[in-house]
XYZ file of N, CA and C in Angstrom:
423
model
N 8.510 5.131 -20.401
C 9.388 4.782 -19.293
C 9.984 3.403 -19.570
N 11.263 3.288 -19.339
C 11.930 1.997 -19.474
C 11.861 1.279 -18.129
N 11.301 0.082 -18.158
C 11.183 -0.724 -16.932
C 12.375 -1.683 -16.886
N 13.032 -1.718 -15.737
C 14.157 -2.626 -15.555
C 13.675 -4.062 -15.806
N 14.340 -4.806 -16.696
C 13.906 -6.173 -16.987
C 13.942 -7.090 -15.761
N 14.842 -6.824 -14.831
C 14.913 -7.631 -13.615
C 13.652 -7.392 -12.766
N 13.182 -6.157 -12.720
C 11.948 -5.860 -11.999
C 10.761 -6.538 -12.690
N 10.733 -6.513 -14.008
C 9.640 -7.185 -14.721
C 9.647 -8.681 -14.420
N 10.823 -9.291 -14.340
C 10.913 -10.715 -13.979
C 10.376 -10.952 -12.571
N 10.721 -10.057 -11.650
C 10.247 -10.174 -10.272
C 8.722 -10.059 -10.213
N 8.155 -9.109 -10.944
C 6.698 -8.941 -10.974
C 6.051 -10.168 -11.614
N 6.679 -10.699 -12.663
C 6.185 -11.926 -13.287
C 6.176 -13.090 -12.310
N 7.247 -13.207 -11.521
C 7.325 -14.269 -10.509
C 6.245 -14.081 -9.448
N 6.003 -12.832 -9.064
C 4.925 -12.544 -8.110
C 3.587 -13.012 -8.679
N 3.328 -12.684 -9.941
C 2.087 -13.105 -10.576
C 1.929 -14.612 -10.595
N 3.002 -15.319 -10.895
C 2.962 -16.790 -10.906
C 2.649 -17.327 -9.510
N 3.296 -16.766 -8.481
C 3.062 -17.212 -7.103
C 1.620 -16.982 -6.674
N 1.024 -15.913 -7.219
C -0.348 -15.569 -6.853
C -1.368 -16.265 -7.755
N -0.900 -17.050 -8.715
C -1.801 -17.736 -9.621
C -2.420 -16.823 -10.665
N -1.752 -15.697 -10.943
C -2.271 -14.730 -11.906
C -1.650 -14.875 -13.286
N -0.683 -15.743 -13.411
C -0.016 -15.887 -14.702
C 0.941 -14.752 -14.957
N 0.896 -14.219 -16.172
C 1.870 -13.238 -16.635
C 1.557 -11.831 -16.147
N 1.848 -11.563 -14.900
C 1.680 -10.226 -14.345
C 2.864 -9.375 -14.795
N 2.596 -8.127 -15.177
C 3.670 -7.230 -15.627
C 3.272 -5.790 -15.351
N 4.280 -4.958 -15.199
C 4.050 -3.519 -15.105
C 3.762 -2.998 -16.509
N 2.886 -2.005 -16.621
C 2.590 -1.420 -17.923
C 3.691 -0.441 -18.327
N 3.505 0.257 -19.441
C 4.508 1.186 -19.957
C 4.816 2.336 -19.023
N 3.907 2.622 -18.091
C 4.143 3.673 -17.095
C 4.757 3.126 -15.816
N 5.020 1.811 -15.800
C 5.630 1.195 -14.615
C 4.635 0.905 -13.506
N 3.368 0.681 -13.862
C 2.344 0.436 -12.842
C 1.527 -0.813 -13.153
N 0.903 -1.337 -12.131
C -0.162 -2.327 -12.274
C -1.001 -2.255 -11.001
N -2.225 -2.724 -11.110
C -3.146 -2.695 -9.977
C -3.680 -4.103 -9.746
N -3.791 -4.473 -8.480
C -4.306 -5.782 -8.089
C -5.504 -5.578 -7.166
N -6.595 -6.272 -7.446
C -7.814 -6.176 -6.622
C -7.933 -7.452 -5.809
N -8.180 -7.308 -4.514
C -8.248 -8.441 -3.602
C -9.629 -8.545 -2.973
N -10.241 -9.701 -3.131
C -11.551 -9.998 -2.539
C -12.602 -8.954 -2.901
N -12.450 -8.300 -4.025
C -13.420 -7.300 -4.442
C -13.492 -6.092 -3.533
N -12.540 -5.974 -2.602
C -12.580 -4.877 -1.635
C -11.409 -3.923 -1.761
N -10.228 -4.459 -1.817
C -9.026 -3.636 -1.752
C -8.273 -3.668 -3.079
N -7.901 -2.500 -3.559
C -7.052 -2.397 -4.743
C -5.697 -1.876 -4.305
N -4.667 -2.636 -4.613
C -3.298 -2.237 -4.307
C -2.604 -1.965 -5.638
N -1.995 -0.808 -5.730
C -1.263 -0.390 -6.911
C 0.221 -0.616 -6.685
N 0.909 -1.054 -7.722
C 2.362 -1.180 -7.719
C 2.881 -0.144 -8.697
N 3.853 0.637 -8.271
C 4.399 1.718 -9.102
C 5.917 1.668 -9.037
N 6.550 1.495 -10.187
C 7.999 1.509 -10.261
C 8.502 2.941 -10.135
N 9.515 3.125 -9.350
C 10.199 4.421 -9.229
C 11.646 4.191 -9.616
N 11.949 4.172 -10.908
C 13.290 3.784 -11.366
C 14.414 4.658 -10.850
N 14.178 5.941 -10.663
C 15.237 6.815 -10.156
C 15.580 6.528 -8.707
N 14.709 5.802 -8.026
C 14.931 5.470 -6.618
C 15.195 3.983 -6.418
N 15.152 3.182 -7.494
C 15.205 1.721 -7.366
C 14.194 1.239 -6.342
N 13.016 1.825 -6.391
C 11.967 1.471 -5.445
C 10.727 1.023 -6.188
N 10.007 0.122 -5.564
C 8.685 -0.272 -6.012
C 7.730 0.200 -4.922
N 6.803 1.066 -5.288
C 5.857 1.604 -4.322
C 4.575 0.790 -4.355
N 4.109 0.390 -3.188
C 2.788 -0.203 -3.035
C 1.917 0.883 -2.435
N 0.730 1.098 -2.995
C -0.151 2.106 -2.412
C -1.602 1.768 -2.678
N -2.461 2.311 -1.825
C -3.897 2.091 -1.951
C -4.638 3.343 -1.509
N -5.696 3.647 -2.230
C -6.606 4.738 -1.861
C -7.674 4.120 -0.968
N -7.715 4.536 0.277
C -8.661 3.971 1.243
C -9.994 4.703 1.243
N -10.084 5.782 0.498
C -11.340 6.510 0.390
C -11.416 7.698 1.330
N -12.586 8.319 1.324
C -12.866 9.479 2.167
C -13.206 8.972 3.570
N -12.574 9.523 4.618
C -12.887 9.082 5.972
C -14.362 9.331 6.299
N -15.045 8.263 6.682
C -16.469 8.379 6.994
C -16.709 9.357 8.139
N -15.803 9.370 9.106
C -15.977 10.259 10.256
C -15.394 11.644 10.007
N -14.867 11.878 8.798
C -14.328 13.194 8.458
C -13.027 13.491 9.173
N -12.770 14.785 9.376
C -11.492 15.211 9.949
C -11.197 14.662 11.346
N -12.192 14.180 12.055
C -11.883 13.657 13.396
C -11.019 12.392 13.329
N -10.939 11.765 12.161
C -10.074 10.596 12.009
C -8.607 10.995 11.819
N -8.344 12.237 11.473
C -6.985 12.673 11.149
C -5.999 12.432 12.292
N -6.435 12.587 13.515
C -5.546 12.345 14.661
C -5.129 10.882 14.693
N -6.081 9.971 14.430
C -5.745 8.543 14.392
C -4.746 8.238 13.285
N -4.903 8.906 12.143
C -3.970 8.695 11.032
C -2.566 9.135 11.406
N -2.464 10.298 12.029
C -1.141 10.779 12.446
C -0.531 9.869 13.502
N -1.328 9.423 14.439
C -0.801 8.506 15.465
C -0.367 7.185 14.841
N -1.091 6.735 13.838
C -0.717 5.501 13.150
C 0.633 5.613 12.462
N 0.995 6.810 12.032
C 2.284 7.033 11.380
C 3.454 7.079 12.360
N 3.187 7.291 13.626
C 4.268 7.426 14.614
C 5.173 6.193 14.586
N 6.370 6.374 14.144
C 7.365 5.308 14.006
C 6.840 4.149 13.165
N 5.791 4.381 12.406
C 5.192 3.419 11.476
C 4.760 2.118 12.154
N 4.546 2.167 13.476
C 4.234 0.928 14.191
C 2.844 0.398 13.874
N 1.871 1.249 13.649
C 0.512 0.797 13.355
C 0.275 0.635 11.857
N 1.295 0.911 11.056
C 1.179 0.771 9.604
C 2.178 -0.232 9.049
N 2.976 -0.821 9.929
C 3.998 -1.797 9.550
C 4.921 -1.268 8.457
N 5.335 -0.021 8.627
C 6.300 0.597 7.728
C 5.702 1.480 6.657
N 4.412 1.394 6.449
C 3.755 2.230 5.438
C 3.448 3.602 6.030
N 3.092 4.533 5.160
C 2.756 5.888 5.582
C 1.339 6.213 5.156
N 0.575 6.796 6.071
C -0.779 7.274 5.792
C -0.711 8.747 5.446
N -1.491 9.161 4.455
C -1.532 10.569 4.095
C -2.904 10.902 3.535
N -3.094 12.182 3.251
C -4.342 12.650 2.649
C -4.053 13.148 1.243
N -4.948 12.815 0.314
C -4.801 13.261 -1.068
C -5.201 14.728 -1.178
N -4.969 15.313 -2.332
C -5.351 16.695 -2.585
C -6.789 16.833 -3.056
N -7.542 15.738 -3.075
C -8.945 15.781 -3.488
C -9.776 16.533 -2.468
N -10.968 16.906 -2.881
C -11.901 17.541 -1.940
C -13.212 16.779 -1.993
N -13.591 16.045 -0.977
C -12.862 15.868 0.277
C -11.646 14.954 0.093
N -10.675 15.089 0.991
C -9.455 14.292 0.866
C -9.713 12.798 1.064
N -8.963 11.997 0.322
C -8.964 10.550 0.494
C -7.752 10.172 1.340
N -7.887 9.103 2.099
C -6.748 8.564 2.833
C -5.995 7.634 1.883
N -4.680 7.834 1.803
C -3.820 7.003 0.966
C -2.768 6.376 1.867
N -2.518 5.091 1.649
C -1.458 4.396 2.381
C -0.424 3.943 1.359
N 0.857 4.167 1.656
C 1.924 3.864 0.704
C 3.121 3.245 1.415
N 3.776 2.339 0.696
C 4.959 1.664 1.227
C 5.993 1.511 0.119
N 7.154 2.159 0.270
C 8.227 1.949 -0.710
C 9.013 0.686 -0.371
N 9.365 -0.062 -1.398
C 10.127 -1.299 -1.204
C 11.371 -1.247 -2.091
N 12.529 -1.486 -1.478
C 13.763 -1.658 -2.248
C 13.711 -3.083 -2.798
N 13.469 -3.221 -4.079
C 13.149 -4.517 -4.663
C 14.347 -5.318 -5.160
N 15.476 -4.698 -5.359
C 16.593 -5.382 -6.032
C 17.056 -6.665 -5.343
N 16.995 -6.749 -4.045
C 17.488 -7.933 -3.339
C 16.370 -8.940 -3.041
N 15.149 -8.674 -3.539
C 14.016 -9.536 -3.201
C 13.820 -10.677 -4.186
N 13.310 -11.769 -3.662
C 12.815 -12.864 -4.500
C 11.310 -12.667 -4.656
N 10.717 -13.427 -5.556
C 9.271 -13.368 -5.713
C 8.547 -13.733 -4.432
N 9.078 -14.709 -3.688
C 8.465 -15.123 -2.425
C 8.527 -13.987 -1.400
N 9.651 -13.300 -1.340
C 9.787 -12.186 -0.397
C 8.862 -11.033 -0.776
N 8.753 -10.737 -2.071
C 7.843 -9.681 -2.511
C 6.398 -10.072 -2.201
N 6.049 -11.327 -2.417
C 4.694 -11.795 -2.101
C 4.398 -11.643 -0.610
N 5.366 -11.952 0.236
C 5.179 -11.808 1.688
C 4.999 -10.344 2.067
N 5.799 -9.458 1.468
C 5.656 -8.028 1.726
C 4.295 -7.530 1.273
N 3.859 -7.985 0.096
C 2.566 -7.586 -0.436
C 1.434 -8.072 0.470
N 1.532 -9.293 0.955
C 0.501 -9.833 1.850
C 0.399 -9.011 3.135
N 1.519 -8.665 3.717
C 1.514 -7.833 4.921
C 0.891 -6.478 4.621
N 1.236 -5.903 3.474
C 0.671 -4.606 3.091
C -0.839 -4.708 2.894
N -1.296 -5.755 2.249
C -2.744 -5.945 2.037
C -3.469 -6.024 3.371
N -2.911 -6.756 4.317
C -3.535 -6.846 5.645
C -3.603 -5.477 6.312
N -2.553 -4.689 6.165
C -2.528 -3.336 6.722
C -3.559 -2.461 6.025
N -3.646 -2.575 4.702
C -4.651 -1.825 3.932
C -6.049 -2.165 4.434
N -6.332 -3.432 4.604
C -7.668 -3.846 5.037
C -7.984 -3.337 6.437
N -7.011 -3.393 7.349
C -7.229 -2.870 8.705
C -7.563 -1.384 8.683
N -6.746 -0.610 7.974
C -6.965 0.836 7.934
C -8.204 1.195 7.123
N -8.513 0.402 6.117
C -9.715 0.643 5.323
C -10.964 0.521 6.191
N -10.978 -0.465 7.073
C -12.110 -0.625 7.991
C -12.265 0.605 8.878
N -11.171 1.129 9.350
C -11.230 2.308 10.208
C -11.693 3.533 9.415
N -11.152 3.712 8.231
C -11.511 4.864 7.397
C -12.987 4.810 7.009
N -13.476 3.617 6.732
C -14.854 3.455 6.297
C -15.852 3.313 7.450
N -15.354 3.421 8.674
C -16.238 3.416 9.835
C -16.738 2.053 10.250
N -16.131 0.969 9.740
C -16.597 -0.364 10.119
C -15.730 -1.005 11.200
N -14.814 -0.235 11.772
C -13.987 -0.719 12.885
C -13.997 0.334 13.987
N -13.786 -0.126 15.202
C -13.713 0.799 16.323
C -12.413 1.585 16.268
N -12.488 2.847 16.620
C -11.278 3.655 16.756
C -10.683 3.307 18.099
N -9.709 2.420 18.088
C -9.181 1.873 19.330
C -7.682 2.096 19.450
N -7.131 1.574 20.501
C -5.693 1.660 20.752
C -4.888 0.970 19.662
N -5.524 0.045 18.916
C -4.816 -0.678 17.877
C -4.208 0.263 16.856
N -4.854 1.387 16.583
C -4.371 2.314 15.577
C -3.836 3.609 16.186
N -3.672 3.658 17.455
C -3.184 4.889 18.074
C -1.884 4.661 18.789
């Protein structure tokens, strides 16, 4: 896969802002970032869409299928996900995946870092719910 050099520069700038040095997408247009040993956020280039996808596997819902209603409610107008989408993987048992497409061409490294920070906070909130360490409350419904 050919990675747009402008996108590679943007990812490099993100890495510098985060104190990671030379961050870059690999030959498949991906990289993964681990935060506080808890959350892994993947970046995936979608060149045909001029999009950079942020996504995270939140794991198997501890409460099982009874969490599915909360996930669907969280997707309603994306208000509880801050623009991201919650879904279930094809694994058995299914994992909860959260994903956010970003149109990156007009972004600076600072803007991408801010978007990533918001996404990480959303990942951590939903991860707590999926893993049963947060109350199923109005916050996610």
